[in-house]
C-alpha angles and dihedrals in degrees: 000000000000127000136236106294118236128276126208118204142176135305135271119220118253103279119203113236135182109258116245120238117203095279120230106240091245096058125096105033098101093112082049094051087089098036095161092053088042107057089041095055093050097031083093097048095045086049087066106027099043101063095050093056113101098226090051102115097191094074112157102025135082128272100222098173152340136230120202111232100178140337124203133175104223076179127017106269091196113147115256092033109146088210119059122256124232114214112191117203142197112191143168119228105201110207134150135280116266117244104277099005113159104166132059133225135186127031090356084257107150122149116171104306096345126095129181121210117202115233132192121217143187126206132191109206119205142153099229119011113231118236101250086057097051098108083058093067110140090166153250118296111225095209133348130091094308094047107168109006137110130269124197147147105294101198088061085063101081082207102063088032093057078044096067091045087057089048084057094042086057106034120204142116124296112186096293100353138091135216118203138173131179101252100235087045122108114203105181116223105234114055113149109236124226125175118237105217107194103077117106104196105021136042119229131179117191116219119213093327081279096093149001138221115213107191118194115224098200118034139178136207098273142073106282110240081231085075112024090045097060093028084061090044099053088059088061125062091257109115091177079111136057112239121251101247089179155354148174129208131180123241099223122211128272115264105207133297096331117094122296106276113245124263117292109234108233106180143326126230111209138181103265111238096225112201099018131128122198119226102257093073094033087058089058099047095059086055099043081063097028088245117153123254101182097107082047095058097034086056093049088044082056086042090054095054088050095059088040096054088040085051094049089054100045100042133040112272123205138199126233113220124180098291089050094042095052087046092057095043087050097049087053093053087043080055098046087041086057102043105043084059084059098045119034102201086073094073112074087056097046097104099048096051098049090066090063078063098057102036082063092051089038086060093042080050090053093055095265109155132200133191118229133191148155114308148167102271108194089038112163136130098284085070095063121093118193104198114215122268120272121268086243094041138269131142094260119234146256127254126184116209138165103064096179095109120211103336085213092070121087105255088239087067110043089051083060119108122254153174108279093219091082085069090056091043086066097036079062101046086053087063093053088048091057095045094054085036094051098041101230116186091243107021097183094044090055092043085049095063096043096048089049091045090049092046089052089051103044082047092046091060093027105042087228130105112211095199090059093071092057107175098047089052091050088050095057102045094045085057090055099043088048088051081042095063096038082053091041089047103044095039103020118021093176090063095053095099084070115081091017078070078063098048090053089050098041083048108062096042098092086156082096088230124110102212116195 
């Protein structure tokens, strides 16, 4: 299911900022120093202002409390104060489960019924908004230690958002927090910032078209794939992916007698790549004007296969024998059991796809092995990212980002080794997503093509032809289109035709082979 491709909008212009010394690890804490009042005094306005926002994952249930992780002043936030404060937060909402939620997800919080997901948030702090901020509005605090002034969304403010790019510039500690750059990087120290508004789960804020900041809103203790994985692949010869120049995490506090929890990843500066579009739109564009894609999508099949051998040389590979394998075929029934009781269109197809399920741990009962290995994880055309041709010719190339996998999946998870063919699984079903999108006459035919044209070229970099291991691709693809309709169905509803399309189709093949 691809995201909302990104948009790339106009400049700010250059905003003065106080320059960022190395900060001393007990600085910036003054607004925590009164956690208890704190919390209490912004617990209303989050209430209000957390559930509208589009990264918020806990859509359609009640907030019924929050918990302070930490609380540190990037900028003083001191009433009276002629330049604005920046508060950064991290904070628990406790809601409760979902219906039929079986994993969880955040700061690793669950009580009964009850979960808690870990947020970061950013705060500009003023006396009086000015009128070009005032969509940003979070509210007023009646009490506590910031009585009377006024909260909003720091990363609209060009000046605390050029802020966060010059803590990166100079790493260090702040309270909680930790700067760090990638020695032989040069980050400049004036970029003018500018926030990117079409991502759903994440912030980013692009910085001179030269880099971008990719914040992450709920976080978890461990290093985000977003980071490890590109951090891995910069130190191989693979530049399919754009190099990690900085980053900051969060050391979280001790819970209890057990060992001290990882890191929290707090977000990820990258090269921008100016002038690039990413394959989603690009997709649509070719059928807004019937063009073929086919050699687009051959060359990012031949792109894909690149990142994954890279993958398999930098990080530890496995492989799945019979007792992994059964295991992987079980926890896909447990998904499409879930959710067909959630959505009852499902239910006429459940049978039938569970047989793609067994044929795969038939196959794992019978001694088939399979290799399995980092990947991308979420991986679909709107992470893709075509650079432009050269000035002297030349057909551009293909980039992959956002290796965050799918932010609804536990981290651990998501840091586990698997097939790669599940990345490829996805790449496929976003063919099938442009085609319906971008109403082609005769949608499977055109997805047909594409899908052919992305598996020759991934067998043509990687010597392995994903359509000649049929059942675990249809596996796999079964699994996405089934998330796919729980997501369709709980978020747009008017898109939901479109992978059940595929679940007819996946359905009836009980040939146990996915053909293109």
């Amino acid at each position: 299911m691809p995201e909302a491709p990104f948009s790339r909008g106009a400049h700010h212009p250059p905003t003065a900022v106080p320059r960022a010394h190395p900060p001393s690890a007990t600085a910036g804490t003054t607004a925590a120093a009164d956690g208890g009042g704190l919390l209490a005094s912004l617990a209303p306005l989050l209430s209000e202002w957390l559930p509208r926002q589009r990264w918020f994952a806990g859509k359609g249930r009640p907030v019924t409390g929050f918990a302070l992780v930490s609380a540190t002043e990037l900028l003083p936030c001191a009433a009276g104060g002629a330049t604005p404060g920046l508060l950064h937060l991290l904070i628990r909402a406790q809601q409760p489960e979902p219906p039929g939620h079986r994993h969880g997800y955040g700061c690793g919080h669950r009580r009964g019924t009850t979960a808690s997901d870990c947020y970061q948030i950013l705060l500009g702090v003023r006396s009086v908004l000015p009128p070009p901020l005032a969509p940003a509005l979070v509210g007023r605090p009646d009490g506590g230690p910031l009585d009377g002034r006024t909260l909003y969304e720091a990363l609209c403010d060009p000046r605390l958002a050029a802020l966060l790019l010059e803590r990166l510039r100079v790493p260090g500690r702040l309270g909680p927090l930790r700067f760090v750059r990638e020695p032989a990087t040069a980050i400049p120290s004036v970029l003018a910032p500018r926030l990117m508004t079409a991502e759903q789960s994440n912030s980013s804020v692009v910085y001179g078209d030269t880099f971008i900041l990719k914040l992450f809103r709920r976080v978890s203790p461990g290093t985000n794939p977003d980071l490890e994985l590109p951090l891995a692949l910069a130190r191989t010869d693979c530049t399919r992916v754009p190099a990690p120049a900085a980053w900051f995490e969060a050391a979280p506090p001790a819970d209890g007698a057990g060992p001290r929890p990882e890191p929290f990843t707090l977000g990820v500066l990258q090269p921008y790549l100016a002038g690039s579009a990413d394959g989603w739109r690009l997709a649509l564009d070719a059928l807004a004007v019937r063009a073929d894609f086919t050699e687009a999508a051959r060359a990012l099949g031949h792109a894909t296969a690149e990142v994954h051998l890279a993958m398999a040389r930098a990080l530890p590979t496995s492989v799945l024998r019979r007792r992994q394998i059964e295991q992987l075929a079980a926890a896909m029934s447990e998904r499409l059991d879930s959710a067909a009781a959630a959505v009852p269109a499902l239910q006429p197809y459940r049978a039938a796809l569970h047989n793609a399920y067994e044929d795969l741990a038939a196959l794992g009962r019978a001694g088939r092995t399979w290799s399995a290995q980092r990947i991308h994880g979420d991986l679909h055309l709107g992470q893709a990212l075509l650079t432009a041709a050269a000035p002297g010719g030349g057909d551009g190339r293909w980039s992959l980002i956002d290796f965050e996998g799918e932010p609804s999946r536990p981290l651990a998870e998501r840091r586990r080794p698997q097939p790669p063919v599940r990345d490829i699984a996805g790449m496929l079903r976003s063919f099938d997503y442009a085609a319906a999108v971008g109403r082609h006459d005769d949608p499977q035919e055109w997805a047909g093509r594409n899908r052919a044209a992305y598996c020759a070229g991934y067998a043509e970099a990687s010597g392995s032809d994903p359509r000649d291991e049929p059942e675990l691709l249809r596996a796999h693809e079964t699994d996405k289109a089934v998330y796919e309709v729980l997501y369709e169905a709980r978020h747009r509803p008017d898109w939901l035709s479109v992978p059940m399309t595929a679940i007819r189709r996946l359905a009836t093949d009980t040939s146990g082979r996915t053909t293109p």
